[in-house]
Amino acid sequence: MSPKTLYDKIWDAHVAHEAQDGTCLLYIDRHLVHEVTSPQAFEGLRMTGRTVRAPEKTIAVPDHNVPTTPGRDDPANMTEESRIQVAALDTNAREFGIHYYPVSDVRQGIVHIVGPEQGWTLPGMTVVCGDSHTATHGAFGALAHGIGTSEVEHVLATQTLIQKKSKNMKVEITGKLSPGVTAKDITLSVIGVTGTAGGTGYVIEYCGEAIRGLSMEGRMTVCNMAIEGGARAGLIAPDEKTFEYVMGRPHAPKGAQWEAALAWWKTLYSDDDAHWDKVITIKGEDIAPVVTWGTSPEDVLPITANVPAAEDFTGGKVDAARRSLDYMGLKAGAPLSEIAIDTVFIGSCTNGRIEDLRAAAAILKGKKIKDGIRAMVVPGSGLVRAQAEEEGLADIFKEAGFEWRLAGCSMCLAMNPDQLAPGERCAATSNRNFEGRQGRGGRTHLMSPAMAAAAALTGHLTDVRELM
Amino acid sequence: MEKFEKLTGIAAPMPLINVDTDMIIPKQFLKTIKRSGLGKNLFDEMRFDDDGNEIPDFVLNKPQYRNSEILIAGDNFGCGSSREHAPWAIKDFGIRCVIAPGFADIFFNNCFKNGILPIVLPQDVVDVLMKDAEKGENARMTIDLEAQTVTTSDGETFGFEVDSFKKHCLLEGLDDIGLTMEKAASIDAFEAAASAQRPWV
């Protein structure tokens, strides 16, 4: 047999039909659904008299719109439009008989945090969701990617997706990370190297000692932003850490099935002489704590750097950088560490897991945030929130001056009431710094939870290593 | 789905790179449970000021481009989220074809599901088309999907590549789900075999 990559192996195990031109029907093992990109798909099923082919493989949870303040179970506390979307998901989940975690359920949270937490996401699976950050699940060695609403309808009706195979890219992070450097710094630094289109047409496999050294939470952070580099999906080969994380979760296999699953999962790695269409290697020790300065996730620099000038770039990026600097209200040459902020947001499917909250709390412990800063922590799920409370992290955040919220996507995309005002500047642990992403006119700097906590203490972008 | 065969229309130039889906349709318009009516909010934050007034400099607000049916764009158009609201808004505005040096993967796929043809052409060709589009409403461009050609207002013609299956679906206006359901036997067989091999899934 010819050597294969991890992506090749998962792909080959899921092709239900292949046409002569290479167009395939890829079988989907898990379909995650949320309230924003699914109403039109369910409506499509109704209009055509179709049904959900595999409701037992379909999991729904409201996350994008939901308020993160107390009393949110009361529909009166949602805007009319949000209420309608959440109510539609409620109705669709019940009518089509799919698994569902309503807002009132402690297991509710961001779909990409709930899936792994409940053991829905397993190695070697194909996982899709009408959300680009589905790439998160690749941390388990699952082929996971975002799809549009028409494809959501297609998967609901047929449990397959029409696909052509992507190319293979290897991103190796060698060696060890320096203190203060986290999974977020890895994933942002990779995008800084590839650009936001560098991954287009590829599935990325992240590997190397620094990746192996990450926890499952860290690996999810890395894969989460594969889409920000343009890749269809990001993957990390499963290992003992993966198996340990999965074991005992509510929907993970048990007993003899666990043993059978484990035997297959252990074959899920890229063969030594597998073919790679593109290889990128970065030394772990060369990665510093980073922040973004512009309005694209590729606008990444170490916190010790200065704001670049538009003229530092070439081609179409010159105009784009000029537009970014203007939007962000930044002057070329100013140290990044002197940029004053108004708001701190810790949360999202990128950095809303327990390890992220621990990292931020470690910086905040016994300290107060700078006067006048608005800071909030939005745990990624009700269970992350409960665990953080049990570990005493919630008290650290509250005593430091952070708001301690309920689970949801919140200010990552500002579809709920958590938004930036025009001109307001935010240190955010989320994944996109696009114009208007966190609110019209809002200015977003992406960074790790530890870096966001450091910024909350000083009131400006800060090298977390100075506070360690 | 509406067929796409041949289109002659005004092309709007938008050379900015990395136009993301938050720019194409900001999140406040994702709260709809319908597919229609989003055209009025296409590029909302670039098109309108804080008070909802048109920003005259924005290309689609200029008189000569208000009826554009083609968009000539910068590289990596449609990056960001998977929201199909982006192609819905583009289509609802009246644009049926977007030409760029590159597209983000999910957006690219979403276009084909909605009767929009995204065309990838090398930067130097896009530069020629951008110049042609800058001539305004008298410069009508022609897209012929069957022949796989773009013809400028000067009659200069460029060929483009398109996936044969996607081309077929666009030309015929075919519904993907219906086509897949014709292969139900293959899916049934796969499902039976897979559940024997991987019963834990």
XYZ file of C-alpha atoms in Angstrom:
669
model
C 0.000 0.000 0.000
C 1.239 3.450 -0.819
C 2.048 5.645 2.180
C -0.740 7.943 3.303
C -1.186 11.104 5.338
C -3.628 11.183 8.232
C -5.985 13.184 5.999
C -5.720 10.526 3.242
C -6.621 7.792 5.746
C -9.705 9.560 7.130
C -10.810 10.597 3.654
C -10.476 7.070 2.257
C -12.513 5.672 5.152
C -15.441 7.974 4.356
C -15.900 7.965 0.567
C -19.413 6.645 -0.061
C -19.319 7.266 -3.820
C -16.745 8.508 -6.280
C -17.582 9.830 -9.746
C -15.173 9.577 -12.673
C -14.135 13.214 -12.345
C -13.099 12.672 -8.701
C -16.207 14.269 -7.200
C -16.985 12.274 -4.052
C -19.810 11.796 -1.627
C -18.096 11.979 1.737
C -20.008 10.326 4.559
C -20.457 12.531 7.616
C -20.201 10.980 11.090
C -21.212 14.011 13.139
C -23.242 17.031 12.150
C -23.284 19.907 14.626
C -25.981 22.525 14.250
C -26.530 26.004 15.718
C -29.298 28.554 15.428
C -27.852 31.042 12.925
C -26.977 28.942 9.876
C -29.601 26.200 10.155
C -33.157 27.673 9.983
C -33.137 27.927 6.171
C -31.831 24.354 5.908
C -34.613 22.870 8.035
C -37.123 24.990 6.140
C -35.706 23.542 2.903
C -36.349 20.022 4.189
C -39.928 20.922 5.012
C -40.565 22.518 1.624
C -39.312 19.434 -0.223
C -40.862 16.873 2.101
C -37.433 15.530 3.075
C -36.325 14.427 6.513
C -33.128 14.166 8.579
C -31.407 10.972 7.456
C -29.391 10.343 10.642
C -30.868 12.296 13.549
C -28.748 10.239 15.980
C -25.613 11.749 14.407
C -26.944 15.311 14.505
C -26.414 17.563 17.541
C -27.886 21.040 18.019
C -27.060 23.790 20.477
C -27.862 27.526 20.447
C -24.732 29.623 20.971
C -24.267 32.595 18.606
C -27.219 34.729 19.652
C -27.759 33.833 23.274
C -27.279 36.497 25.918
C -24.619 35.628 28.502
C -26.242 37.487 31.374
C -28.522 35.997 34.068
C -32.206 35.561 33.231
C -31.526 34.571 29.669
C -33.880 31.578 29.837
C -36.623 34.165 29.693
C -37.255 34.861 25.982
C -38.188 38.408 26.958
C -34.479 39.035 27.564
C -33.579 38.395 23.933
C -34.129 40.667 20.959
C -37.092 39.619 18.837
C -34.920 38.362 15.972
C -32.619 36.358 18.256
C -35.583 34.914 20.065
C -37.065 33.739 16.756
C -33.817 32.046 15.711
C -33.380 30.235 19.028
C -37.064 29.241 19.036
C -36.679 27.915 15.467
C -33.759 25.705 16.560
C -35.811 24.495 19.491
C -38.706 23.555 17.207
C -36.468 21.988 14.539
C -34.527 19.910 17.066
C -37.696 18.497 18.550
C -39.555 18.016 15.271
C -36.676 16.189 13.568
C -35.629 14.305 16.706
C -31.986 15.402 16.889
C -29.854 15.683 20.046
C -30.345 19.076 21.632
C -28.861 21.142 24.458
C -31.194 24.084 25.124
C -30.093 27.296 26.822
C -31.461 26.017 30.126
C -29.188 22.919 30.037
C -25.884 23.142 31.951
C -24.227 21.351 29.005
C -25.149 24.213 26.627
C -22.251 26.202 25.250
C -20.358 26.991 22.080
C -20.969 24.142 19.663
C -17.226 23.489 19.188
C -16.693 23.212 22.914
C -19.780 21.091 23.594
C -18.967 18.510 20.869
C -15.612 17.388 22.311
C -16.789 17.832 25.906
C -19.683 15.411 25.408
C -17.587 12.889 23.488
C -19.441 13.468 20.205
C -16.113 14.282 18.559
C -13.885 11.214 18.203
C -10.657 10.458 16.295
C -11.017 9.470 12.663
C -14.487 10.958 12.289
C -15.802 13.367 9.713
C -17.407 16.319 11.501
C -19.184 19.259 9.866
C -21.098 22.287 11.084
C -22.446 25.443 9.493
C -19.628 27.361 11.109
C -16.100 27.933 9.888
C -14.517 27.181 13.265
C -15.535 23.537 12.972
C -11.832 23.083 12.251
C -11.497 22.960 16.078
C -12.432 19.261 16.141
C -9.365 18.459 14.034
C -7.436 18.436 17.324
C -8.769 14.880 17.810
C -7.588 13.672 14.435
C -11.080 14.146 13.031
C -11.613 15.660 9.574
C -13.712 18.661 10.523
C -14.723 21.723 8.559
C -17.290 24.444 8.138
C -20.045 24.333 5.533
C -22.678 26.723 4.214
C -26.402 26.456 4.858
C -27.133 24.673 1.551
C -24.589 22.057 2.600
C -26.176 21.871 6.062
C -29.411 20.957 4.296
C -27.522 18.474 2.107
C -25.997 16.738 5.152
C -29.306 16.722 7.004
C -30.998 15.061 4.026
C -28.269 12.660 2.880
C -25.626 12.451 5.673
C -23.055 13.132 2.959
C -21.287 16.080 1.410
C -20.235 16.553 -2.217
C -16.496 17.050 -2.014
C -13.268 16.946 -3.930
C -10.146 16.067 -2.059
C -7.881 18.858 -0.852
C -4.083 18.868 -0.946
C -1.918 17.925 2.034
C 0.076 20.527 3.972
C 2.324 19.773 6.915
C 2.976 22.475 9.487
C 5.676 21.348 11.859
C 6.449 23.237 15.055
C 9.764 21.880 16.293
C 11.292 22.056 19.754
C 9.792 23.564 22.859
C 7.852 26.747 23.514
C 9.336 29.483 25.689
C 7.585 30.550 28.914
C 4.584 32.789 28.241
C 4.080 31.325 24.749
C 0.853 29.371 24.209
C -1.148 27.498 21.582
C -2.732 30.809 20.513
C 0.703 32.245 19.788
C 1.504 29.169 17.677
C -1.657 29.361 15.596
C -1.447 33.146 15.081
C 2.247 32.877 14.201
C 1.521 30.203 11.586
C -1.078 32.501 9.960
C 1.475 35.314 10.131
C 3.754 33.114 7.991
C 1.197 31.603 5.565
C -1.168 34.580 5.263
C -4.932 34.165 5.354
C -4.970 32.586 1.878
C -1.874 30.392 2.318
C -3.927 27.364 3.304
C -6.543 27.670 0.537
C -7.029 24.282 -1.110
C -5.231 22.396 1.661
C -5.915 20.378 4.766
C -3.199 21.177 7.289
C -1.717 18.624 9.656
C 0.047 20.252 12.612
C 2.871 18.175 14.045
C 6.208 18.407 15.803
C 7.385 18.381 19.394
C 5.730 21.677 20.351
C 2.339 20.408 19.115
C 2.779 17.059 20.903
C 3.519 19.038 24.065
C 0.161 20.821 23.952
C -2.864 19.680 25.940
C -6.070 18.801 24.070
C -7.351 22.294 24.877
C -4.251 23.834 23.305
C -4.534 21.605 20.255
C -8.141 22.712 19.798
C -6.957 26.342 19.866
C -4.406 25.591 17.138
C -6.842 23.734 14.850
C -9.629 26.256 15.490
C -7.775 28.915 13.522
C -6.785 26.685 10.566
C -9.657 28.347 8.718
C -8.101 31.751 9.408
C -5.161 30.528 7.351
C -7.611 29.594 4.573
C -7.280 25.810 5.036
C -10.329 23.578 4.711
C -9.371 21.818 7.941
C -6.584 21.438 10.496
C -5.612 18.066 11.943
C -3.463 16.714 14.743
C -2.799 12.972 14.923
C -4.395 11.399 18.002
C -2.116 10.114 20.773
C -2.343 9.050 24.421
C -3.448 12.572 25.431
C -6.312 12.349 22.954
C -7.417 8.929 24.168
C -7.220 10.022 27.793
C -9.351 13.111 27.058
C -11.980 11.084 25.193
C -12.230 8.144 27.590
C -15.315 8.187 29.795
C -17.038 11.101 28.034
C -20.816 10.621 27.744
C -20.872 9.674 24.050
C -17.443 8.025 23.806
C -17.433 4.258 23.196
C -17.247 1.965 26.206
C -16.048 -1.590 26.941
C -15.294 -3.775 23.929
C -16.231 -0.948 21.563
C -13.674 1.286 23.266
C -10.975 -1.337 22.645
C -12.015 -1.720 19.003
C -12.092 2.036 18.527
C -8.705 2.473 20.192
C -7.130 -0.135 17.926
C -8.285 1.824 14.865
C -7.439 5.231 16.305
C -3.852 4.080 16.855
C -3.490 3.637 13.082
C -4.396 7.285 12.492
C -1.101 9.003 11.769
C 0.740 10.109 8.651
C 3.085 7.454 7.311
C 6.767 8.401 7.352
C 7.114 8.674 3.597
C 3.677 10.144 2.888
C 3.523 12.810 0.188
C 3.093 16.454 1.239
C 2.143 19.126 -1.274
C 3.520 21.842 1.005
C 5.610 21.836 4.183
C 6.147 24.686 6.633
C 8.508 24.369 9.573
C 8.690 26.828 12.445
C 10.977 26.565 15.453
C 9.010 26.577 18.699
C 11.667 28.711 20.380
C 11.267 31.391 17.679
C 7.616 31.969 18.622
C 6.973 34.918 20.957
C 3.743 36.089 22.579
C 2.010 37.819 19.669
C -0.837 40.261 19.037
C -2.582 41.379 15.879
C -2.321 45.025 14.848
C -4.635 45.109 11.810
C -7.967 43.820 10.534
C -6.838 40.459 9.195
C -5.661 37.524 11.328
C -2.444 37.518 9.254
C -1.524 40.920 10.721
C 0.502 39.285 13.491
C 3.572 40.616 15.296
C 5.434 39.843 18.531
C 4.275 42.107 21.346
C 7.807 43.573 21.434
C 7.462 44.920 17.857
C 6.233 48.279 16.559
C 3.175 49.063 14.441
C 4.235 48.516 10.805
C 3.860 51.024 7.968
C 1.718 50.282 4.908
C 4.858 50.753 2.800
C 6.477 47.786 4.566
C 4.237 45.539 2.448
C 3.964 44.759 -1.262
C 1.169 44.271 -3.828
C -2.436 44.540 -2.737
C -1.387 44.382 0.902
C -0.153 48.003 0.812
C -3.666 49.384 0.351
C -5.121 46.787 2.704
C -2.598 47.695 5.431
C -3.274 51.413 4.960
C -6.980 50.771 5.349
C -6.332 48.578 8.440
C -4.108 51.151 10.154
C -6.673 53.852 9.513
C -9.522 51.698 10.832
C -7.502 50.639 13.865
C -6.430 54.244 14.571
C -2.744 53.305 14.743
C 0.418 55.179 13.737
C 3.317 53.349 12.102
C 6.343 52.997 14.371
C 4.478 53.147 17.700
C 5.347 50.296 20.071
C 2.540 47.724 20.164
C 2.937 47.501 23.950
C 1.842 51.142 24.289
C -1.567 50.676 22.663
C -4.218 51.508 25.287
C -7.342 49.354 25.389
C -10.909 49.840 26.683
C -12.226 46.286 26.835
C -10.984 42.770 27.471
C -12.836 39.721 26.180
C -11.798 36.243 27.308
C -13.808 33.442 25.730
C -14.872 32.024 22.304
C -14.409 28.630 20.643
C -10.740 29.548 20.277
C -9.999 30.225 23.943
C -13.077 29.499 26.072
C -11.940 26.193 27.605
C -10.843 25.457 31.168
C -7.126 25.672 30.425
C -7.632 29.128 28.915
C -9.404 30.334 32.034
C -6.656 28.842 34.208
C -3.972 30.648 32.199
C -5.754 33.994 32.508
C -6.542 33.494 36.199
C -2.880 32.695 36.925
C -1.956 36.203 35.733
C -4.869 37.902 37.515
C -4.681 36.150 40.873
C -4.742 38.643 43.725
C -4.664 41.636 41.368
C -7.149 44.239 40.128
C -7.739 45.266 36.537
C -6.883 48.833 35.542
C -9.534 51.424 36.433
C -12.000 52.106 33.640
C -11.395 48.841 31.776
C -14.445 46.739 30.938
C -13.464 43.080 31.216
C -15.511 39.947 30.777
C -14.972 36.210 30.854
C -17.435 34.130 28.871
C -16.815 30.421 29.518
C -17.206 28.216 26.453
C -19.809 25.967 28.038
C -21.912 25.612 31.163
C -19.627 22.759 32.237
C -16.453 24.834 31.770
C -18.137 27.519 33.851
C -19.034 25.061 36.605
C -15.524 23.625 36.664
C -13.973 27.087 36.834
C -16.205 27.916 39.771
C -15.193 24.697 41.494
C -11.498 25.461 40.957
C -11.886 28.966 42.387
C -11.092 30.634 39.058
C -14.423 32.470 38.960
C -13.576 34.160 42.266
C -10.188 35.260 40.943
C -11.842 36.826 37.882
C -14.574 38.504 39.895
C -12.176 39.852 42.520
C -9.958 41.214 39.768
C -12.930 43.121 38.344
C -14.034 40.855 35.496
C -17.675 40.131 34.715
C -18.348 36.394 35.043
C -20.760 35.440 32.287
C -22.845 32.489 31.114
C -21.719 30.400 28.137
C -22.012 31.480 24.498
C -20.171 32.994 21.536
C -20.744 36.471 22.937
C -18.372 39.242 21.886
C -16.422 37.072 19.471
C -18.948 38.009 16.804
C -21.233 40.304 18.759
C -24.532 38.837 17.617
C -25.783 38.985 21.182
C -25.862 42.177 23.308
C -22.075 41.986 24.021
C -20.604 44.462 21.527
C -17.936 47.120 21.122
C -18.940 50.741 20.581
C -17.418 52.607 17.580
C -13.737 53.342 18.238
C -13.623 51.111 21.321
C -10.489 48.965 21.468
C -10.524 45.379 22.707
C -7.930 42.831 23.755
C -9.680 39.653 22.656
C -8.951 35.942 22.825
C -11.259 35.264 19.880
C -10.323 34.486 16.289
C -11.192 37.401 14.002
C -10.140 41.021 14.010
C -12.154 41.956 10.912
C -13.622 45.436 10.588
C -16.808 45.609 12.619
C -16.477 42.027 13.847
C -17.050 42.870 17.530
C -19.348 45.801 16.793
C -19.425 48.494 14.131
C -16.266 50.604 14.379
C -14.862 48.368 17.129
C -11.100 47.665 17.121
C -9.917 44.156 17.946
C -6.470 42.905 18.896
C -6.233 39.103 18.990
C -4.030 37.408 21.591
C -3.791 34.561 24.092
C -5.818 34.467 27.348
C -2.679 35.186 29.408
C -1.886 38.209 27.213
C -5.483 39.445 27.457
C -5.321 39.143 31.249
C -2.057 41.101 31.270
C -3.675 43.852 29.172
C -6.584 44.007 31.614
C -4.165 44.675 34.478
C -2.137 47.403 32.761
C -4.755 48.945 30.478
C -2.579 48.544 27.410
C -1.234 45.697 25.265
C 1.392 44.077 27.451
C 4.114 41.459 27.224
C 2.778 38.865 29.647
C 6.339 37.719 30.378
C 6.870 40.940 32.350
C 4.116 39.881 34.761
C 5.194 36.283 35.217
C -31.552 26.844 -8.345
C -31.420 29.539 -11.016
C -29.413 28.520 -14.072
C -26.252 30.335 -15.078
C -25.489 30.168 -18.791
C -24.362 33.466 -20.249
C -24.280 36.912 -18.694
C -23.547 40.337 -20.170
C -23.518 43.143 -17.659
C -21.806 45.928 -15.792
C -18.773 44.918 -13.769
C -17.889 46.752 -10.557
C -14.189 47.088 -9.659
C -13.288 46.293 -6.036
C -9.521 45.775 -5.878
C -9.262 45.421 -2.083
C -7.725 42.089 -1.008
C -9.049 39.843 1.795
C -12.646 41.086 1.580
C -14.163 39.026 4.383
C -17.692 37.782 4.930
C -18.173 40.229 7.821
C -17.662 43.021 5.249
C -19.974 41.356 2.726
C -22.784 40.948 5.232
C -22.277 42.060 8.863
C -23.558 39.818 11.623
C -26.583 41.902 12.568
C -28.178 40.707 9.327
C -27.634 37.014 10.084
C -30.632 36.954 12.376
C -32.989 36.255 9.532
C -34.544 32.845 9.057
C -34.989 33.510 5.315
C -32.622 33.435 2.348
C -34.017 36.513 0.614
C -33.956 40.259 1.141
C -30.285 40.668 2.100
C -29.221 42.664 -0.975
C -30.038 45.975 0.665
C -27.475 45.140 3.375
C -24.704 43.904 1.063
C -21.381 45.499 2.182
C -23.454 47.410 4.728
C -20.672 49.003 6.778
C -18.743 50.036 3.660
C -21.857 51.237 1.838
C -23.636 53.238 4.561
C -22.478 55.569 7.331
C -23.525 55.350 10.984
C -26.774 57.154 10.171
C -27.655 54.842 7.308
C -26.741 57.352 4.581
C -24.954 56.125 1.483
C -21.187 56.656 1.387
C -20.809 58.158 -2.130
C -17.258 56.832 -2.685
C -18.219 53.207 -2.275
C -18.234 51.536 -5.672
C -21.780 50.145 -5.596
C -23.126 53.575 -4.589
C -21.692 55.239 -7.695
C -24.388 55.806 -10.333
C -22.556 53.815 -13.002
C -22.245 50.707 -10.803
C -25.615 50.559 -9.056
C -26.831 47.891 -11.465
C -23.676 45.804 -11.510
C -24.083 42.110 -12.219
C -20.388 41.235 -12.062
C -17.831 42.022 -9.368
C -14.091 42.151 -10.072
C -12.380 41.648 -6.734
C -8.999 41.373 -4.998
C -7.361 38.163 -3.837
C -8.852 35.897 -1.131
C -12.378 37.242 -1.592
C -14.943 35.857 0.865
C -12.529 34.846 3.615
C -13.819 34.336 7.130
C -17.040 32.743 8.192
C -19.143 30.066 6.495
C -22.239 32.296 6.415
C -24.176 31.607 3.214
C -25.794 34.964 3.873
C -22.772 36.370 1.970
C -23.660 34.827 -1.412
C -27.374 35.324 -0.629
C -26.743 39.060 -0.231
C -24.613 39.222 -3.390
C -27.253 37.410 -5.423
C -30.096 39.448 -3.955
C -28.269 42.644 -4.925
C -28.154 41.337 -8.498
C -24.546 40.180 -8.828
C -24.271 36.763 -10.532
C -20.523 36.485 -11.087
C -17.449 37.372 -9.013
C -13.978 37.308 -10.563
C -10.844 37.320 -8.380
C -7.310 35.896 -8.225
C -8.505 33.654 -5.389
C -11.446 32.887 -3.125
C -11.830 31.460 0.336
C -12.886 27.828 0.157
C -16.279 27.854 1.894
C -17.474 31.043 0.187
C -16.418 29.625 -3.183
C -18.512 26.487 -2.621
C -21.457 28.466 -1.290
C -21.595 30.548 -4.493
C -22.225 27.498 -6.677
C -25.163 26.458 -4.471
C -26.852 29.768 -5.228
C -26.467 30.232 -8.958
C -23.437 32.521 -8.612
C -20.349 31.813 -10.704
C -17.035 32.575 -8.945
C -14.166 32.706 -11.450
C -10.503 32.409 -10.502
C -8.097 34.094 -12.919
C -4.425 35.038 -12.580
C -3.672 38.457 -11.101
C -2.497 39.896 -14.432
C -5.778 38.936 -16.110
C -7.797 40.281 -13.182
C -5.804 43.519 -13.556
C -6.965 43.801 -17.197
C -10.591 43.129 -16.170
C -10.308 45.630 -13.301
C -9.211 48.327 -15.762
C -12.099 47.435 -18.053
C -14.565 47.570 -15.147
C -13.249 50.999 -14.175
C -14.659 52.357 -17.455
C -18.129 52.241 -15.924
C -21.524 51.305 -17.214
C -20.713 51.447 -20.896
C -18.115 48.750 -20.448
C -20.216 45.616 -20.407
C -18.421 42.365 -19.825
C -19.657 38.980 -21.034
C -19.310 35.712 -19.150
C -20.012 32.535 -21.107
C -20.037 29.515 -18.809
C -20.493 26.917 -21.553
C -17.481 28.265 -23.450
C -15.661 29.122 -20.188
C -14.735 32.609 -21.364
C -14.783 36.188 -20.091
C -14.906 38.885 -22.752
C -14.093 42.513 -21.984
C -15.890 45.501 -23.478
C -13.000 45.724 -25.974
C -13.614 42.196 -27.149
C -10.560 40.730 -25.451
C -11.355 37.160 -24.370
C -9.878 35.088 -21.528
C -10.565 31.435 -20.775
C -11.171 30.175 -17.246
C -11.246 26.819 -15.481
C -14.280 25.471 -13.684
C -14.967 22.120 -12.039
C -16.938 20.016 -14.544
C -19.563 18.864 -12.025
C -20.133 22.371 -10.675
C -20.378 23.704 -14.226
C -22.961 21.096 -15.125
C -25.063 21.947 -12.028
C -24.936 25.695 -12.752
C -25.768 25.327 -16.456
C -28.743 23.104 -15.683
C -29.771 24.791 -12.421
C -29.633 21.410 -10.649
C -30.436 20.734 -7.022
C -27.488 18.972 -5.324
C -29.647 17.124 -2.837
C -31.798 15.590 -5.550
C -28.672 14.417 -7.393
C -27.196 12.881 -4.246
C -30.432 11.137 -3.406
C -30.182 9.311 -6.724
C -27.116 7.636 -5.184
C -28.982 6.502 -2.078
C -28.008 2.884 -2.711
C -24.310 3.790 -2.466
C -24.903 5.697 0.761
C -26.916 2.814 2.220
C -24.174 0.336 1.343
C -21.459 2.561 2.778
C -23.417 3.159 5.964
C -23.959 -0.594 6.495
C -20.277 -1.401 5.945
C -19.044 1.503 8.079
C -21.310 0.683 10.983
C -19.963 -2.881 10.962
C -16.358 -1.634 10.927
C -16.825 1.305 13.299
C -19.912 0.515 15.388
C -19.026 3.216 17.942
C -19.654 6.047 15.473
